[in-house]
CSV table of C-alpha atoms and ligand atoms in Angstrom, one decimal:
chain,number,residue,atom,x,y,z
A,1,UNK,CA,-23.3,-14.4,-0.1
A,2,UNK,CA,-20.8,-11.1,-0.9
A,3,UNK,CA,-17.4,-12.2,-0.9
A,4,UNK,CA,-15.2,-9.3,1.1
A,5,UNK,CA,-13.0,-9.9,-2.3
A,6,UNK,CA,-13.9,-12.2,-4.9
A,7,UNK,CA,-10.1,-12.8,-6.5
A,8,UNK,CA,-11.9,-15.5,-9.3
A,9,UNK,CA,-14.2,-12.7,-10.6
A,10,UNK,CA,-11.8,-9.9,-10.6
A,11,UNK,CA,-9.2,-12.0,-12.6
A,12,UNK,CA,-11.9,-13.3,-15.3
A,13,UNK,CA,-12.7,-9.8,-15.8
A,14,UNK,CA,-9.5,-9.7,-17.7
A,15,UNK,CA,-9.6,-13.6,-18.4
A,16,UNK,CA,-8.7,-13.7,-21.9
A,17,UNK,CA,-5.6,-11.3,-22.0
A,18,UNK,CA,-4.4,-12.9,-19.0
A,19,UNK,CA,-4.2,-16.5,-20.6
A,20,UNK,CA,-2.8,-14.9,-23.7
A,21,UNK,CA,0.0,-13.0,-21.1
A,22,UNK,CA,0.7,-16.3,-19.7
A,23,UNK,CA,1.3,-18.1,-22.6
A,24,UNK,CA,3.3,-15.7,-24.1
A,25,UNK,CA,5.9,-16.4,-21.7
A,26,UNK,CA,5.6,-19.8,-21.1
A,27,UNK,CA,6.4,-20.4,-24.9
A,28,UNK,CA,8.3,-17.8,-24.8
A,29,UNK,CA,11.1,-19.9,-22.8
A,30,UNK,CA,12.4,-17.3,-20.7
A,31,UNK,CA,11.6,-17.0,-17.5
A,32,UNK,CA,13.9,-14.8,-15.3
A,33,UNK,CA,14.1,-11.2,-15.9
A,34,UNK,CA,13.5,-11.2,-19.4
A,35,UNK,CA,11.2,-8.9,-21.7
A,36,UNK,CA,8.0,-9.2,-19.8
A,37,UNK,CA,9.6,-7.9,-16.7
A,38,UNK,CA,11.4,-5.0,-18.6
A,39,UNK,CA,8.5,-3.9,-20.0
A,40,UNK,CA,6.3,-3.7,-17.2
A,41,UNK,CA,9.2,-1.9,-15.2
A,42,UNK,CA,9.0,0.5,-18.4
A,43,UNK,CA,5.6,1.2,-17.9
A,44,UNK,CA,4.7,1.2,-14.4
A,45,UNK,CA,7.5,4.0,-14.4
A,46,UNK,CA,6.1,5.5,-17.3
A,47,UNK,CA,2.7,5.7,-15.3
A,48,UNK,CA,4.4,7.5,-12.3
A,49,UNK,CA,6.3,9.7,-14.3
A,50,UNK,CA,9.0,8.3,-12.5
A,51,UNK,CA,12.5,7.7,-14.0
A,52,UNK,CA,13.2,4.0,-12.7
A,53,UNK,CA,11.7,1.1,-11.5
A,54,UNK,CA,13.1,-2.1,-9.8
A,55,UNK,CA,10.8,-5.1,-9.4
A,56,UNK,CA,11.1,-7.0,-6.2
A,57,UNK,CA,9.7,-10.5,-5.5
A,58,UNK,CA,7.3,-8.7,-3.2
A,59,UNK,CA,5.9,-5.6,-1.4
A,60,UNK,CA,7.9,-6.3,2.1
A,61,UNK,CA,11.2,-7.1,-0.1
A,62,UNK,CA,10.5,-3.6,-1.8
A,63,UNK,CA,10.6,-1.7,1.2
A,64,UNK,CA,13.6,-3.8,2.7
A,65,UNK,CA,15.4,-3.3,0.0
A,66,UNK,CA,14.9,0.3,-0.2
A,67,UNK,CA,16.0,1.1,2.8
A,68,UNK,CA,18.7,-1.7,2.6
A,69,UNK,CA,20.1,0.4,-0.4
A,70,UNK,CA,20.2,3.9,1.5
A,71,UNK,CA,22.6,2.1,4.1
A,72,UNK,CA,24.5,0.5,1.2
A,73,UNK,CA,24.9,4.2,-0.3
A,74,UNK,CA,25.9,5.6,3.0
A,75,UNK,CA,22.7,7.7,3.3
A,76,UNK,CA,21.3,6.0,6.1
A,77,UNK,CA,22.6,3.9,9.3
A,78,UNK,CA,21.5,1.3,11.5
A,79,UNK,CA,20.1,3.2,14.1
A,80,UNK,CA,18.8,6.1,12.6
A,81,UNK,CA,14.9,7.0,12.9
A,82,UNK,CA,12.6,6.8,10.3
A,83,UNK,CA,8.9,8.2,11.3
A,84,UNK,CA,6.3,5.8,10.4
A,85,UNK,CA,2.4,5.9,10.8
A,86,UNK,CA,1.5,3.4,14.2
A,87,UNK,CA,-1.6,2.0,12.2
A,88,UNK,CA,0.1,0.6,9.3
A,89,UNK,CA,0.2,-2.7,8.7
A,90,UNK,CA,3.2,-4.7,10.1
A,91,UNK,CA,5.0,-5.1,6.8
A,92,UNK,CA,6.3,-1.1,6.9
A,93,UNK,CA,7.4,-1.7,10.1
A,94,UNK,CA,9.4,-5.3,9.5
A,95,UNK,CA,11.5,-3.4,6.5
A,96,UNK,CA,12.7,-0.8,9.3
A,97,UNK,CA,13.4,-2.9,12.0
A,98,UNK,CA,15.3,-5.7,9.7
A,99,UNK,CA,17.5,-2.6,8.2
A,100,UNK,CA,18.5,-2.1,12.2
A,101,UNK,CA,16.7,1.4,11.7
A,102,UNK,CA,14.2,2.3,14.5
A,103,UNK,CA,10.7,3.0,14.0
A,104,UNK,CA,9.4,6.1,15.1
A,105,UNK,CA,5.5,5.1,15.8
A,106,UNK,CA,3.0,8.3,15.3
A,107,UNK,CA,-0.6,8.3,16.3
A,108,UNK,CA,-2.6,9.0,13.0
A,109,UNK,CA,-5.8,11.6,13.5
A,110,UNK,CA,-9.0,9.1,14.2
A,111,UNK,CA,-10.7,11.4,11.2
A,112,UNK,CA,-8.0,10.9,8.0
A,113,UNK,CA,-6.8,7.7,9.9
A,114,UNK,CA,-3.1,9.4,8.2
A,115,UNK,CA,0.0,10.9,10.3
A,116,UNK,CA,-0.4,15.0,10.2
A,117,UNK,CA,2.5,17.3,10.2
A,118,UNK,CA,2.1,18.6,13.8
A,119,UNK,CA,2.8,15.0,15.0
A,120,UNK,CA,5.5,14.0,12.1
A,121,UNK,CA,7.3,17.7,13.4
A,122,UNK,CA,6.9,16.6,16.9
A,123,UNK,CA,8.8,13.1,16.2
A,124,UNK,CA,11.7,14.5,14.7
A,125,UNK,CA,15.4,13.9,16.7
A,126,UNK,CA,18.7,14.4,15.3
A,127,UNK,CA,18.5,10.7,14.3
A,128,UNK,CA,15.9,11.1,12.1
A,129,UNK,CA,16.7,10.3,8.7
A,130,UNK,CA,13.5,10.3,6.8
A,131,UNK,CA,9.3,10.2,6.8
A,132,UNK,CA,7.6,7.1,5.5
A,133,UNK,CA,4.3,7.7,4.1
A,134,UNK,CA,1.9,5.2,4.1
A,135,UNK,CA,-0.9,5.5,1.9
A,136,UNK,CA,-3.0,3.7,3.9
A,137,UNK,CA,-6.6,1.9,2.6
A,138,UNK,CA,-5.7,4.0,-0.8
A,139,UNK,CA,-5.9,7.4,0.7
A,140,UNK,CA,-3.0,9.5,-0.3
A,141,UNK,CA,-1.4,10.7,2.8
A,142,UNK,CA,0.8,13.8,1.3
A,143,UNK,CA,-0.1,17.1,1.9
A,144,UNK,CA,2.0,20.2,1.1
A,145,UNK,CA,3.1,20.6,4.5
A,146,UNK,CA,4.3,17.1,5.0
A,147,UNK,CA,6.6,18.1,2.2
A,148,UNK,CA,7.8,21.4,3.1
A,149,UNK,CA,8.6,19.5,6.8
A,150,UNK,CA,11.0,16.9,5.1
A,151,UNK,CA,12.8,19.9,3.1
A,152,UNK,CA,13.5,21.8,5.7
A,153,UNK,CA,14.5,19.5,7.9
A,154,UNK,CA,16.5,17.4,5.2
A,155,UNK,CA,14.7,14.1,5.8
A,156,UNK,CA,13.8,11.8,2.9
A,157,UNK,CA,10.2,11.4,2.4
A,158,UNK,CA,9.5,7.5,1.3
A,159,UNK,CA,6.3,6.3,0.2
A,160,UNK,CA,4.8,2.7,0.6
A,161,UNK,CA,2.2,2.3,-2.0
A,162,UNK,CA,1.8,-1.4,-1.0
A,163,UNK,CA,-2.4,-0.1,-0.9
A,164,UNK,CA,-2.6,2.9,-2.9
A,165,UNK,CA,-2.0,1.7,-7.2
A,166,UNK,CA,-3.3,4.8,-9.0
A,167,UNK,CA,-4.2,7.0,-6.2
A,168,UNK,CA,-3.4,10.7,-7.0
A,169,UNK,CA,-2.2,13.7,-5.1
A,170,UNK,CA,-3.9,17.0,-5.8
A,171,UNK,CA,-1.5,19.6,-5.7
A,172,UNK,CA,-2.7,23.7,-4.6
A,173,UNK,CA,-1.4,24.5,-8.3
A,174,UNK,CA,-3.8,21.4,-9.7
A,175,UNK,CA,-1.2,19.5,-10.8
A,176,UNK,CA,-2.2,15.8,-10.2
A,177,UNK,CA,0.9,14.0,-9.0
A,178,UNK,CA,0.8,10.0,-8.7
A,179,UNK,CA,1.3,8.7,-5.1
A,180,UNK,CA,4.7,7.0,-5.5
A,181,UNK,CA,6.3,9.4,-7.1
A,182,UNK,CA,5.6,12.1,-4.8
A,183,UNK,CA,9.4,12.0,-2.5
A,184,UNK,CA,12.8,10.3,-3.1
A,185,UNK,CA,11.6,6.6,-3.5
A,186,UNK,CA,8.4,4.4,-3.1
A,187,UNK,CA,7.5,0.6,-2.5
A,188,UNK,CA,4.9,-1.5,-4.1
A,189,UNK,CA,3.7,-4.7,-3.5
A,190,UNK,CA,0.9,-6.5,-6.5
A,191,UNK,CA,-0.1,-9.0,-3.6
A,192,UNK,CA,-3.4,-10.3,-5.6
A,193,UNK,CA,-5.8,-8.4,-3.3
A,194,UNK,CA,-4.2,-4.8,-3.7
A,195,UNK,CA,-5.8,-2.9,-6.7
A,196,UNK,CA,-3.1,-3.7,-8.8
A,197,UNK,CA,-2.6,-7.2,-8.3
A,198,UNK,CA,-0.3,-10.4,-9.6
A,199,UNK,CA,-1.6,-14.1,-9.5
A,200,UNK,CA,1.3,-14.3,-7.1
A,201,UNK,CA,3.7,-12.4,-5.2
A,202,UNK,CA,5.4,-9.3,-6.6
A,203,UNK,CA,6.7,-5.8,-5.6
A,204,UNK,CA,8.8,-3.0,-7.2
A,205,UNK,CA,10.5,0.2,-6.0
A,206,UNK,CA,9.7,3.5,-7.8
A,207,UNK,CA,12.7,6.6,-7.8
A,208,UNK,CA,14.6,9.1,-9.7
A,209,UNK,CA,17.5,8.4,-8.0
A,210,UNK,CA,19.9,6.6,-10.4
A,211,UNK,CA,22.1,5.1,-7.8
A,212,UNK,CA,19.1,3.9,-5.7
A,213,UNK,CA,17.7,1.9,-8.3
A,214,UNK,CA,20.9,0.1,-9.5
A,215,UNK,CA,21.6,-0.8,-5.7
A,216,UNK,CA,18.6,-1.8,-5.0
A,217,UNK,CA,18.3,-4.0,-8.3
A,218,UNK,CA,21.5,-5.5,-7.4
A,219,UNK,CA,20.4,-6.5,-3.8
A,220,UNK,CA,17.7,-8.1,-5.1
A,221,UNK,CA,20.0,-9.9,-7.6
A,222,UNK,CA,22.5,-11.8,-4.9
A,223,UNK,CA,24.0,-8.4,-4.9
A,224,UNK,CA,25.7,-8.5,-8.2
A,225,UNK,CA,25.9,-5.8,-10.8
A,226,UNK,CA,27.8,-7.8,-13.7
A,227,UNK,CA,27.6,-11.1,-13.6
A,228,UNK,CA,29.0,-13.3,-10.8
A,229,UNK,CA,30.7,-10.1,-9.3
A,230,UNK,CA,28.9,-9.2,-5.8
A,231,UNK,CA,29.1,-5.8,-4.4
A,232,UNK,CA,26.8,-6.5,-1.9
A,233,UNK,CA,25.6,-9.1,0.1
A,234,UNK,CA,22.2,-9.4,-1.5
A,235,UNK,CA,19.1,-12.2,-1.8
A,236,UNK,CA,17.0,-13.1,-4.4
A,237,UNK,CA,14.4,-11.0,-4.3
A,238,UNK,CA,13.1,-10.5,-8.3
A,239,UNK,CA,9.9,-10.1,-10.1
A,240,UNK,CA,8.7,-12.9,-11.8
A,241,UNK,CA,8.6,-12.9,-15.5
A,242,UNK,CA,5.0,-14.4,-15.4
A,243,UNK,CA,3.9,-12.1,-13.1
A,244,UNK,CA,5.1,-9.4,-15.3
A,245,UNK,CA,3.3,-10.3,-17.9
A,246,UNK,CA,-0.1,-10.7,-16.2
A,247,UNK,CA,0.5,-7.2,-14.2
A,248,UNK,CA,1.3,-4.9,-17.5
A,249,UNK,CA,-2.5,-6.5,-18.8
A,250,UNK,CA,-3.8,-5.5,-15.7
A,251,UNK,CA,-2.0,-2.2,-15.2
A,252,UNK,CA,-4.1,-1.0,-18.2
A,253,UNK,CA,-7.3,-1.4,-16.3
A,254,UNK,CA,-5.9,0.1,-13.2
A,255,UNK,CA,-8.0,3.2,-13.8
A,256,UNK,CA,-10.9,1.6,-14.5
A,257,UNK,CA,-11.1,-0.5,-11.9
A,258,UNK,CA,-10.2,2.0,-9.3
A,259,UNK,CA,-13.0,4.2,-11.3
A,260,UNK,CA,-15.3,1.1,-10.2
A,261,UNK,CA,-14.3,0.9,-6.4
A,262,UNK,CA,-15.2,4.8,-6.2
A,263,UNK,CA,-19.2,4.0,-7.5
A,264,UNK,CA,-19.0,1.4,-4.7
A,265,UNK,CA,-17.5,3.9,-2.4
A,266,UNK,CA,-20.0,6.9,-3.2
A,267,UNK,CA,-22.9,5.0,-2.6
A,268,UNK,CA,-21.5,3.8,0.8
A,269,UNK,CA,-20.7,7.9,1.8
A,270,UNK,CA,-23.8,8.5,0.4
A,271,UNK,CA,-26.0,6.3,2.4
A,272,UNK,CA,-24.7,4.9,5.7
A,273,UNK,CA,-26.2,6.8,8.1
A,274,UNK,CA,-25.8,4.1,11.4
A,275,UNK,CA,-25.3,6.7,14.0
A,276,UNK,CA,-23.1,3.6,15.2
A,277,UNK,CA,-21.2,3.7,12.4
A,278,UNK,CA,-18.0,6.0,11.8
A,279,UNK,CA,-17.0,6.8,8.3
A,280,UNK,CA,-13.4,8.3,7.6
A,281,UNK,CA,-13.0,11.4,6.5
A,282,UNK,CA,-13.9,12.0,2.7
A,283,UNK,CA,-11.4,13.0,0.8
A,284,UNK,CA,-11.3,14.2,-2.8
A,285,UNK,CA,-12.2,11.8,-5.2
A,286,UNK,CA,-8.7,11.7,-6.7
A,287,UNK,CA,-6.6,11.3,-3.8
A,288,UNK,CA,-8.6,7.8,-3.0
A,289,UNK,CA,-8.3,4.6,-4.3
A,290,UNK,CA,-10.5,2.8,-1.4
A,291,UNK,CA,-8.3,-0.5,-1.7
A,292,UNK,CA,-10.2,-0.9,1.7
A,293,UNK,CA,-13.4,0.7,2.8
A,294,UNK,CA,-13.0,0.7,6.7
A,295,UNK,CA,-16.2,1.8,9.0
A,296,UNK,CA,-15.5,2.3,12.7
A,297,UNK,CA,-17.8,0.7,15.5
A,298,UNK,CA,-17.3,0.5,19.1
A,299,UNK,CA,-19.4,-2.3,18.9
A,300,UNK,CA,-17.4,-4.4,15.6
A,301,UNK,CA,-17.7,-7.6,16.6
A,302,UNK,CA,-21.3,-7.6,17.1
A,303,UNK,CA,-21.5,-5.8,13.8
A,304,UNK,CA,-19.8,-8.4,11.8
A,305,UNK,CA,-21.4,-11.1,13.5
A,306,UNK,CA,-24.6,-9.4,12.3
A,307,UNK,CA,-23.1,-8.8,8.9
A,308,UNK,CA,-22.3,-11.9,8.3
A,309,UNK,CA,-26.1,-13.3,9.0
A,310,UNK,CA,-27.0,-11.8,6.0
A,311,UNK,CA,-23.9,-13.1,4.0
A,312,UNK,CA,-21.9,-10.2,4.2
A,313,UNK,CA,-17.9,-10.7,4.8
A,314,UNK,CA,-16.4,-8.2,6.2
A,315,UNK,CA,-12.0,-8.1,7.2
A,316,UNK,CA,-10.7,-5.9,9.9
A,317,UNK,CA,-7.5,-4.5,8.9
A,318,UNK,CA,-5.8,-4.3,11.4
A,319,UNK,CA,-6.9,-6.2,14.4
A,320,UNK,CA,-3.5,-5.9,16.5
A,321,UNK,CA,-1.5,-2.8,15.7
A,322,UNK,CA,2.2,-3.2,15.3
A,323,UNK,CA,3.6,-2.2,18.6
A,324,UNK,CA,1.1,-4.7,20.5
A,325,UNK,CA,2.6,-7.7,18.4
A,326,UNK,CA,4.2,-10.4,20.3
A,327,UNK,CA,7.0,-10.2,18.1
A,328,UNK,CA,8.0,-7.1,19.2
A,329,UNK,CA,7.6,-7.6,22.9
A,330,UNK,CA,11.3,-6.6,23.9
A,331,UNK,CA,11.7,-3.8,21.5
A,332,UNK,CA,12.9,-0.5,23.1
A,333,UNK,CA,11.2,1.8,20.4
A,334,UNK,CA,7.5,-0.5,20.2
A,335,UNK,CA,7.2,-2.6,23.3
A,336,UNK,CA,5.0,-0.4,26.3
A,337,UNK,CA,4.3,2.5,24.4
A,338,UNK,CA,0.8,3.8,24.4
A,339,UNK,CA,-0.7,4.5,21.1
A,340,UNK,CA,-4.2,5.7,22.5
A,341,UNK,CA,-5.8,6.4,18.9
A,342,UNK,CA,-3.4,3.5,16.9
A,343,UNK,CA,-5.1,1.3,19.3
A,344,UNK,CA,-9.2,2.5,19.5
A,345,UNK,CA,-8.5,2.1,15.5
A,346,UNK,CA,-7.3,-0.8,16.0
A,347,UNK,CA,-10.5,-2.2,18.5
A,348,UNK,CA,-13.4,-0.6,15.3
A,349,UNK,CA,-12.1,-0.8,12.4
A,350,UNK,CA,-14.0,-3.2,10.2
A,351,UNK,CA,-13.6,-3.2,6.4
A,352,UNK,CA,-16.8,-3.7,3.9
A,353,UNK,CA,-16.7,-5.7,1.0
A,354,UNK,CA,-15.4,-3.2,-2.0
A,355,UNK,CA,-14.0,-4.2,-5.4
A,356,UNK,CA,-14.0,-3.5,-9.2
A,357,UNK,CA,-16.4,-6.4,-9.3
A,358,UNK,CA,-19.2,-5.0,-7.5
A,359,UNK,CA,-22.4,-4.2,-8.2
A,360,UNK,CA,-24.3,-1.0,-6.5
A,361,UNK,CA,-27.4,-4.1,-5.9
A,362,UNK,CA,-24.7,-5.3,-3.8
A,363,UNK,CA,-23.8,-2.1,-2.2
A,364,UNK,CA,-27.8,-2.1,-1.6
A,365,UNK,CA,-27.8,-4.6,0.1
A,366,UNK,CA,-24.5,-3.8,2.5
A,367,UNK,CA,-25.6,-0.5,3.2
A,368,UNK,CA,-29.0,-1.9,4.3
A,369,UNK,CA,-27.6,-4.4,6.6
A,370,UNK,CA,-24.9,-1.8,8.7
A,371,UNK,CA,-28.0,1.0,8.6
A,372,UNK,CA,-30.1,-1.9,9.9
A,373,UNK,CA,-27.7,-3.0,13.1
A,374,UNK,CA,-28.4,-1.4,16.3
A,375,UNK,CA,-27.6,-2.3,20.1
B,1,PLP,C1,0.4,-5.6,1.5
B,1,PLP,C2,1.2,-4.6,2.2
B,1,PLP,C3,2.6,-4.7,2.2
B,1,PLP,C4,3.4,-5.9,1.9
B,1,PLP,O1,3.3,-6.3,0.6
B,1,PLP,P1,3.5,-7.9,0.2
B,1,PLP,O2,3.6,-7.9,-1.2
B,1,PLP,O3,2.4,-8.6,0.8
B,1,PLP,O4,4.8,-8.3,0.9
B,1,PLP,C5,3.3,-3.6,2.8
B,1,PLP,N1,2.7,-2.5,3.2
B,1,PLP,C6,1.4,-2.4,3.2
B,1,PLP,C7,0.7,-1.1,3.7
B,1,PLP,C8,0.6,-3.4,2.7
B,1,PLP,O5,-0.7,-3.3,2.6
């Protein structure tokens, strides 16, 4: 059998650091917001090259929160667009919608399965406050132009990383910038499966704004910026201390392991050849991470029913795209709108097995399998 993700093997990769994390803190005695949490904050910003970071209790709370704390500063209102990719998953849109903002869905291209500049420039009204980026299935969606767009037009460009730990952005100049810390603020979430993930639920927001961060850390604190005085009406929404300590032990390995997903990745590029089977565009090796590895079939079902005869488990992320869910039947900016490419992406995609525990035998024997499928 290959697992699509086997979380048991990628944790005892780092089994005996882990432990030693864990029960640092539990004798430690203190268990919210203490030094673990600090620390990690430290370096996760450190690894950005980012001036501040906030840990949230998860990746949806980041990018609520965010958002939350550009109303709270007066940069934003309840009403006001924000232009987000129509394939992401659901949780980019929830943040928007519960801030009152409107999402303003745009079709990705079916090759880079990312939002271009021609269709973020053609979403832009005079309600449109900012550009979220969503670097979706770990490929960095930036490109030069995205950013000229948001300058000129003063927009903010915002970045959920929730699927893209360590992927990089190769600028014309060379310079290697970190996805995250590529516009005014980012959200993460260290959901187990993502590349950089907790034993548990965790998120964090990434800026160099000053005042962003201090909002946003006091929403997620009750709302309070000294204690038992509320400026806002916040929630609890903090990183766990635990959590912290596991994620700084497995930040350290975050290159590595994303190193290992590319082997997997290369070998997949390199030899599916299903004339059934669509890969995604390649990108530079940098500006991917592959948290996912989707393949696009007309004919998905039947391949992961075939798959999975030989063992294989495969995920389709995501099966129903946002504006489709029931939960937004009655919404003016989601319900009846036709999303032609959102929605063939939607009816293909199918994800392969991909992870830093991987072997290229396994790959083998993957790659076999979808070349071996036909009609
Ligand atoms: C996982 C994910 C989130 C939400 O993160 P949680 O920590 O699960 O709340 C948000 N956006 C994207 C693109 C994700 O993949």
């Amino acid at each position: 059998m290959i697992k699509f993700l086997d979380l048991q093997q990628v944790t005892a990769l780092h089994h005996d650091e882990i432990r030693e994390a864990v029960n640092r803190v539990i004798d430690g005695g203190w268990y919210i917001l203490g030094d673990e949490v600090r620390q990690f904050e430290d370096e996760y910003a450190r690894y950005h090259d980012r001036k501040f970071c906030v840990g949230c209790g998860n990746g949806l709370d980041a990018l609520t929160l965010m958002l939350r704390a550009y109303i709270e500063i007066g940069e934003m209102q309840p009403g006001d667009e924000i232009i987000v990719p129509a394939n992401t998953f659901i949780a980019t849109i929830l943040a928007i919608t519960e801030n009152g903002l409107v999402p303003v869905l745009a079709e990705p291209r079916r090759d880079t399965l990312e939002i271009d500049d021609s269709v973020i420039s053609s979403c832009i009204t005079d309600r449109t406050r900012a550009v979220m980026l969503v670097h979706l299935y770990g490929r960095n969606a930036y490109t030069e132009r995205v950013g000229e767009i948001c300058r000129a037009h003063g927009l903010k460009l915002l970045e959920d990383c929730a699927q893209s730990q360590g992927c990089l952005y190769i600028a014309p100049d060379g310079r290697a910038i970190k996805t995250g810390a590529l516009g005014e603020a980012s959200a993460h979430s260290f959901y187990p499966g993502k590349n950089l993930g907790a034993l548990g639920d965790g998120g964090a927001v990434l800026t160099n704004d000053a005042r962003l961060a201090e909002v946003v850390r006091a929403l997620g604190n009750y709302g309070s910026q000294r204690k038992y005085v509320f400026g806002y009406q916040g929630r609890n929404s903090r990183l766990d201390e635990i959590q912290a300590a596991i994620l700084r032990v497995k930040l350290r390995y975050l290159d590595d392991d994303n190193a290992k997903r590319k082997t997997i990745a290369d070998y997949y590029y390199e030899n599916i050849n299903n004339p059934l089977v669509r890969l995604p565009k390649r990108m530079r090796s940098e500006e991917n991470v592959y948290h996912l590895f989707p393949i696009f079939c007309e004919h998905r079902e039947a391949l992961q029913a075939y798959l999975l005869e030989t063992g294989i488990q495969t995920q389709v992320h995501y099966p129903i795209a946002p504006h489709q869910q029931e939960c937004y039947a009655n919404h003016p900016a989601m319900a009846a709108v036709s999303l032609p490419v959102t929605e063939e992406l939607a009816r293909q995609e199918l994800s392969l097995p991909i992870s830093p525990c991987m072997t290229l035998e396994e790959a083998k024997v993957v790659v076999d399998c979808v070349n071996g499928f036909c009609r």
